[in-house]
């Protein structure tokens, strides 16, 4: 039986695989929606069933960015115009989040712009996971339920039963997340300090801390080109680490990232399924967050606290 008869879940094109798992957890059917494409690249969203008076949950990660973001915006607009009671955007991976501030003069702050676009389109609430920067929740004027991949990653790390475990942050910006993991797991923390020539290109990296004879787990929010992660793994192995693994929330893995991982010293790299991964690298593993998101939806529907889900 369904958890509630007054809600419906719909999926955008790119995240249907995850929406189906979420619906299985919620014991409901995935809603019927169609996308009509025009020859010039435009598309039209249509809900193929009534959603009047319903709490609607629209599941769509915005990667790759532009088309899937536009699809989500049109889904929101269509739901609002179809008299949905609430329009809840479920965005497991929030694209453009790395552009959260002015890092140099005369640049855009894309994360704030996307937040404004979603708000103007008509969302009632945002459910997302591991934003690049926690303060991006403040870009929205609607409630934001910010989930953490640690709820699925920490049990996985525990299950490995690694001796002499060390948690590592791939850069200074990720030190808070890695420190939280190290405290929970009661193990040491090391940091990677890197400098960049330009975006996605590392100039230099140093390891701060001892990794000798350690089984290292690098913790990050996303992996894009995999340059940082693989360089860190190779450097740690050269410094005497026994093994190096990585866990990250979002599997962006663009360009030659899979090849870099395959050719690196990493034993494995573990992601959630917030973004689909189809390239088939033998070192890449995904853990589903469907139950995590489904429980968040239940909490929203029944006005319960979501923080009870968090391990850390």
Short mmCIF file of C-alpha atoms in Angstrom, two decimals:
data_model
loop_
_atom_site.label_atom_id
_atom_site.label_comp_id
_atom_site.label_asym_id
_atom_site.label_seq_id
_atom_site.Cartn_x
_atom_site.Cartn_y
_atom_site.Cartn_z
CA UNK A 1 0.00 0.00 0.00
CA UNK A 2 1.09 3.59 -0.61
CA UNK A 3 2.36 5.66 2.33
CA UNK A 4 -0.09 8.41 1.45
CA UNK A 5 -2.76 8.70 -1.25
CA UNK A 6 -2.34 12.46 -1.68
CA UNK A 7 1.11 12.54 -3.26
CA UNK A 8 2.67 11.59 -6.57
CA UNK A 9 6.26 11.11 -7.71
CA UNK A 10 7.39 12.02 -11.22
CA UNK A 11 10.79 11.75 -12.84
CA UNK A 12 12.72 13.74 -15.37
CA UNK A 13 14.45 11.89 -18.17
CA UNK A 14 17.91 11.53 -16.63
CA UNK A 15 16.89 10.33 -13.16
CA UNK A 16 14.15 7.81 -13.95
CA UNK A 17 16.32 4.90 -12.75
CA UNK A 18 16.49 6.47 -9.26
CA UNK A 19 12.86 7.61 -9.18
CA UNK A 20 11.74 4.03 -9.83
CA UNK A 21 13.77 2.83 -6.83
CA UNK A 22 12.33 5.63 -4.67
CA UNK A 23 8.79 4.64 -5.68
CA UNK A 24 9.53 1.01 -4.80
CA UNK A 25 10.57 2.19 -1.32
CA UNK A 26 7.41 4.29 -1.01
CA UNK A 27 5.14 1.51 -2.35
CA UNK A 28 3.70 3.77 -5.04
CA UNK A 29 3.66 3.94 -8.81
CA UNK A 30 5.87 6.38 -10.69
CA UNK A 31 3.63 9.08 -12.17
CA UNK A 32 2.99 9.31 -15.91
CA UNK A 33 4.64 12.23 -17.64
CA UNK A 34 5.65 12.78 -21.24
CA UNK A 35 8.30 14.93 -22.90
CA UNK A 36 7.63 16.05 -26.48
CA UNK A 37 10.73 17.12 -28.44
CA UNK A 38 10.74 19.60 -31.30
CA UNK A 39 13.21 19.59 -34.17
CA UNK A 40 14.93 22.75 -33.00
CA UNK A 41 15.78 21.25 -29.60
CA UNK A 42 12.89 22.64 -27.58
CA UNK A 43 10.76 20.27 -25.54
CA UNK A 44 7.38 20.34 -23.84
CA UNK A 45 6.45 18.75 -20.51
CA UNK A 46 3.02 17.23 -19.94
CA UNK A 47 1.66 15.39 -16.90
CA UNK A 48 -0.47 12.57 -18.26
CA UNK A 49 -2.64 12.31 -15.16
CA UNK A 50 -4.37 14.73 -12.80
CA UNK A 51 -2.25 16.20 -10.03
CA UNK A 52 -4.80 18.71 -8.78
CA UNK A 53 -4.54 19.05 -5.00
CA UNK A 54 -1.61 16.61 -4.81
CA UNK A 55 1.78 16.91 -3.11
CA UNK A 56 4.02 16.43 -6.14
CA UNK A 57 7.66 15.30 -5.91
CA UNK A 58 9.73 15.89 -9.04
CA UNK A 59 12.93 13.83 -9.14
CA UNK A 60 15.66 15.22 -11.37
CA UNK A 61 19.42 15.63 -10.96
CA UNK A 62 20.75 18.49 -13.05
CA UNK A 63 23.63 16.66 -14.74
CA UNK A 64 24.44 17.00 -17.57
CA UNK A 65 23.47 20.52 -16.71
CA UNK A 66 21.54 22.64 -19.18
CA UNK A 67 18.86 20.37 -20.71
CA UNK A 68 18.06 18.59 -17.45
CA UNK A 69 17.83 21.86 -15.54
CA UNK A 70 15.46 23.23 -18.17
CA UNK A 71 13.43 20.03 -18.04
CA UNK A 72 13.12 20.38 -14.27
CA UNK A 73 12.04 24.01 -14.58
CA UNK A 74 9.33 23.07 -17.07
CA UNK A 75 8.18 20.20 -14.82
CA UNK A 76 7.83 22.66 -11.94
CA UNK A 77 5.94 25.17 -14.07
CA UNK A 78 3.61 22.50 -15.45
CA UNK A 79 2.88 21.15 -11.95
CA UNK A 80 2.11 24.62 -10.62
CA UNK A 81 -0.20 25.35 -13.55
CA UNK A 82 -1.92 21.97 -13.06
CA UNK A 83 -2.95 23.04 -9.52
CA UNK A 84 -0.64 20.78 -7.54
CA UNK A 85 -0.96 21.53 -3.82
CA UNK A 86 2.81 21.58 -3.28
CA UNK A 87 5.67 21.24 -5.77
CA UNK A 88 8.72 19.59 -4.22
CA UNK A 89 11.90 19.45 -6.28
CA UNK A 90 14.00 16.38 -5.45
CA UNK A 91 17.43 17.19 -6.87
CA UNK A 92 19.90 14.57 -5.63
CA UNK A 93 22.74 16.28 -7.52
CA UNK A 94 22.41 20.07 -7.66
CA UNK A 95 24.38 21.19 -10.72
CA UNK A 96 26.22 24.54 -10.92
CA UNK A 97 26.84 24.33 -7.15
CA UNK A 98 30.58 24.88 -7.48
CA UNK A 99 29.90 28.45 -8.63
CA UNK A 100 28.75 29.59 -5.20
CA UNK A 101 30.73 32.84 -4.86
CA UNK A 102 32.77 35.38 -6.83
CA UNK A 103 36.16 33.70 -6.99
CA UNK A 104 37.48 36.55 -9.13
CA UNK A 105 36.08 39.84 -10.45
CA UNK A 106 33.26 39.95 -13.01
CA UNK A 107 32.07 36.34 -12.77
CA UNK A 108 28.56 34.98 -12.25
CA UNK A 109 27.33 33.17 -9.14
CA UNK A 110 25.54 30.37 -10.95
CA UNK A 111 24.35 28.51 -7.85
CA UNK A 112 22.36 31.54 -6.70
CA UNK A 113 20.97 32.09 -10.20
CA UNK A 114 19.77 28.47 -10.42
CA UNK A 115 18.21 28.76 -6.95
CA UNK A 116 16.33 31.87 -8.10
CA UNK A 117 15.17 30.11 -11.27
CA UNK A 118 13.77 27.17 -9.28
CA UNK A 119 12.04 29.54 -6.87
CA UNK A 120 10.49 31.64 -9.64
CA UNK A 121 9.35 28.47 -11.43
CA UNK A 122 7.35 27.67 -8.30
CA UNK A 123 8.93 25.10 -6.00
CA UNK A 124 7.51 24.76 -2.52
CA UNK A 125 10.51 22.85 -1.17
CA UNK A 126 13.90 21.51 -2.27
CA UNK A 127 15.23 18.10 -1.27
CA UNK A 128 18.88 17.72 -2.23
CA UNK A 129 22.05 15.98 -1.08
CA UNK A 130 25.56 17.16 -0.27
CA UNK A 131 25.59 20.61 -1.78
CA UNK A 132 29.10 21.76 -2.67
CA UNK A 133 28.82 24.36 0.10
CA UNK A 134 26.32 24.10 2.97
CA UNK A 135 25.60 27.83 2.88
CA UNK A 136 23.94 27.44 -0.53
CA UNK A 137 20.80 26.46 1.40
CA UNK A 138 20.53 30.18 2.13
CA UNK A 139 20.18 30.92 -1.59
CA UNK A 140 16.58 29.65 -1.37
CA UNK A 141 13.56 31.32 0.20
CA UNK A 142 11.76 27.97 0.57
CA UNK A 143 12.58 25.08 2.92
CA UNK A 144 15.64 23.05 1.92
CA UNK A 145 16.02 19.49 3.20
CA UNK A 146 19.74 18.86 2.87
CA UNK A 147 20.57 15.15 3.01
CA UNK A 148 24.03 13.67 3.53
CA UNK A 149 25.61 10.73 1.72
CA UNK A 150 27.35 9.84 4.99
CA UNK A 151 24.15 7.96 5.87
CA UNK A 152 25.10 5.31 3.29
CA UNK A 153 28.87 5.82 3.05
CA UNK A 154 29.77 5.38 6.71
CA UNK A 155 28.12 1.93 6.99
CA UNK A 156 30.00 0.93 3.83
CA UNK A 157 33.36 2.06 5.24
CA UNK A 158 32.57 0.25 8.49
CA UNK A 159 31.81 -2.94 6.56
CA UNK A 160 35.32 -2.96 5.05
CA UNK A 161 36.87 -3.60 8.52
CA UNK A 162 40.06 -1.83 7.49
CA UNK A 163 43.01 -1.91 9.88
CA UNK A 164 44.92 1.32 10.54
CA UNK A 165 42.17 3.33 8.85
CA UNK A 166 42.94 6.96 7.95
CA UNK A 167 40.43 9.44 6.50
CA UNK A 168 41.75 12.00 4.02
CA UNK A 169 40.41 15.27 2.64
CA UNK A 170 41.33 15.85 -1.02
CA UNK A 171 41.68 19.61 -0.42
CA UNK A 172 41.36 22.15 2.37
CA UNK A 173 37.77 22.90 1.35
CA UNK A 174 36.76 19.31 2.11
CA UNK A 175 38.41 19.21 5.53
CA UNK A 176 35.19 19.77 7.49
CA UNK A 177 33.46 16.80 5.83
CA UNK A 178 36.49 14.54 6.24
CA UNK A 179 36.97 15.61 9.86
CA UNK A 180 33.37 14.62 10.61
CA UNK A 181 34.01 11.16 9.12
CA UNK A 182 37.25 10.73 11.08
CA UNK A 183 35.53 11.65 14.36
CA UNK A 184 32.69 9.21 13.73
CA UNK A 185 35.08 6.40 12.77
CA UNK A 186 37.55 7.35 15.53
CA UNK A 187 40.55 7.40 13.23
CA UNK A 188 43.23 9.93 12.15
CA UNK A 189 42.73 12.62 9.52
CA UNK A 190 45.17 13.76 6.82
CA UNK A 191 44.82 16.65 4.39
CA UNK A 192 45.83 17.18 0.79
CA UNK A 193 46.90 20.73 0.01
CA UNK A 194 46.72 21.57 -3.68
CA UNK A 195 47.19 24.58 -5.90
CA UNK A 196 45.64 24.95 -9.35
CA UNK A 197 46.91 26.50 -12.58
CA UNK A 198 43.33 26.79 -13.84
CA UNK A 199 39.97 24.97 -13.29
CA UNK A 200 40.36 21.16 -13.43
CA UNK A 201 44.18 21.38 -13.62
CA UNK A 202 46.38 20.86 -10.53
CA UNK A 203 49.77 22.57 -10.29
CA UNK A 204 51.06 21.05 -7.06
CA UNK A 205 49.90 18.80 -4.19
CA UNK A 206 51.26 18.00 -0.72
CA UNK A 207 50.09 15.54 1.93
CA UNK A 208 49.74 16.93 5.46
CA UNK A 209 49.87 13.98 7.86
CA UNK A 210 51.23 10.44 8.04
CA UNK A 211 49.82 7.70 5.80
CA UNK A 212 52.58 5.12 6.33
CA UNK A 213 51.10 1.58 6.39
CA UNK A 214 47.60 3.07 6.49
CA UNK A 215 44.44 2.08 4.64
CA UNK A 216 43.34 5.50 3.45
CA UNK A 217 39.80 6.54 2.50
CA UNK A 218 39.53 9.89 0.71
CA UNK A 219 36.17 11.63 1.28
CA UNK A 220 34.77 14.16 -1.20
CA UNK A 221 31.44 15.60 -2.34
CA UNK A 222 31.94 15.01 -6.08
CA UNK A 223 34.49 13.73 -8.56
CA UNK A 224 34.58 15.50 -11.93
CA UNK A 225 37.81 14.89 -13.89
CA UNK A 226 39.23 12.64 -11.11
CA UNK A 227 42.52 14.51 -11.31
CA UNK A 228 42.64 15.46 -7.62
CA UNK A 229 41.56 12.05 -6.34
CA UNK A 230 43.95 10.03 -8.51
CA UNK A 231 46.91 12.35 -7.87
CA UNK A 232 46.24 12.14 -4.14
CA UNK A 233 46.01 8.33 -4.28
CA UNK A 234 49.26 7.99 -6.21
CA UNK A 235 51.04 10.40 -3.85
CA UNK A 236 49.77 8.59 -0.75
CA UNK A 237 50.91 5.22 -2.09
CA UNK A 238 54.35 6.71 -2.76
CA UNK A 239 54.37 7.87 0.88
CA UNK A 240 53.86 4.31 2.15
CA UNK A 241 50.07 3.85 2.32
CA UNK A 242 48.90 0.23 2.24
CA UNK A 243 45.82 1.04 0.15
CA UNK A 244 43.82 4.09 -0.96
CA UNK A 245 40.08 4.18 -1.60
CA UNK A 246 37.76 7.10 -2.25
CA UNK A 247 34.11 7.77 -1.44
CA UNK A 248 32.21 10.67 -2.97
CA UNK A 249 28.59 11.69 -3.12
CA UNK A 250 28.26 12.59 -6.80
CA UNK A 251 29.64 10.65 -9.77
CA UNK A 252 30.21 13.45 -12.29
CA UNK A 253 33.18 11.58 -13.87
CA UNK A 254 33.49 13.70 -17.00
CA UNK A 255 35.94 13.35 -19.87
CA UNK A 256 38.69 10.81 -19.22
CA UNK A 257 37.89 10.43 -15.52
CA UNK A 258 37.15 6.70 -15.76
CA UNK A 259 40.47 6.03 -17.48
CA UNK A 260 42.31 8.09 -14.84
CA UNK A 261 40.70 6.05 -12.05
CA UNK A 262 41.44 2.74 -13.79
CA UNK A 263 45.10 3.68 -14.25
CA UNK A 264 45.56 5.09 -10.75
CA UNK A 265 46.60 3.56 -7.42
CA UNK A 266 43.00 3.63 -6.16
CA UNK A 267 41.65 0.29 -5.02
CA UNK A 268 38.11 1.52 -5.67
CA UNK A 269 36.01 4.65 -5.76
CA UNK A 270 32.47 4.54 -4.34
CA UNK A 271 29.66 6.93 -5.24
CA UNK A 272 25.96 7.22 -4.59
CA UNK A 273 23.61 6.85 -7.55
CA UNK A 274 22.61 10.54 -7.53
CA UNK A 275 24.02 10.63 -11.09
CA UNK A 276 23.84 7.62 -13.43
CA UNK A 277 27.18 5.99 -14.27
CA UNK A 278 27.31 3.92 -17.45
CA UNK A 279 30.99 3.82 -18.41
CA UNK A 280 31.68 0.53 -16.67
CA UNK A 281 34.97 1.14 -14.89
CA UNK A 282 35.82 -1.90 -12.74
CA UNK A 283 37.03 0.30 -9.86
CA UNK A 284 33.82 2.35 -9.76
CA UNK A 285 30.98 1.29 -7.45
CA UNK A 286 27.63 2.95 -6.66
CA UNK A 287 25.46 2.69 -3.55
CA UNK A 288 21.80 3.64 -3.86
CA UNK A 289 20.30 6.57 -1.95
CA UNK A 290 16.73 5.61 -2.88
CA UNK A 291 15.79 4.63 0.68
CA UNK A 292 17.37 7.82 2.06
CA UNK A 293 15.33 10.03 -0.29
CA UNK A 294 12.18 7.97 0.19
CA UNK A 295 12.42 8.41 3.96
CA UNK A 296 12.89 12.16 3.47
CA UNK A 297 9.72 12.26 1.36
CA UNK A 298 7.85 10.35 4.08
CA UNK A 299 9.03 12.87 6.67
CA UNK A 300 7.82 15.75 4.51
CA UNK A 301 4.42 14.12 3.96
CA UNK A 302 3.92 13.36 7.66
CA UNK A 303 5.56 16.54 9.04
CA UNK A 304 8.33 14.62 10.80
CA UNK A 305 11.91 15.69 11.47
CA UNK A 306 14.41 14.70 8.78
CA UNK A 307 17.47 15.21 10.99
CA UNK A 308 16.75 11.87 12.69
CA UNK A 309 18.03 10.19 9.52
CA UNK A 310 21.51 11.65 9.84
CA UNK A 311 24.35 9.55 11.19
CA UNK A 312 26.49 12.69 11.33
#
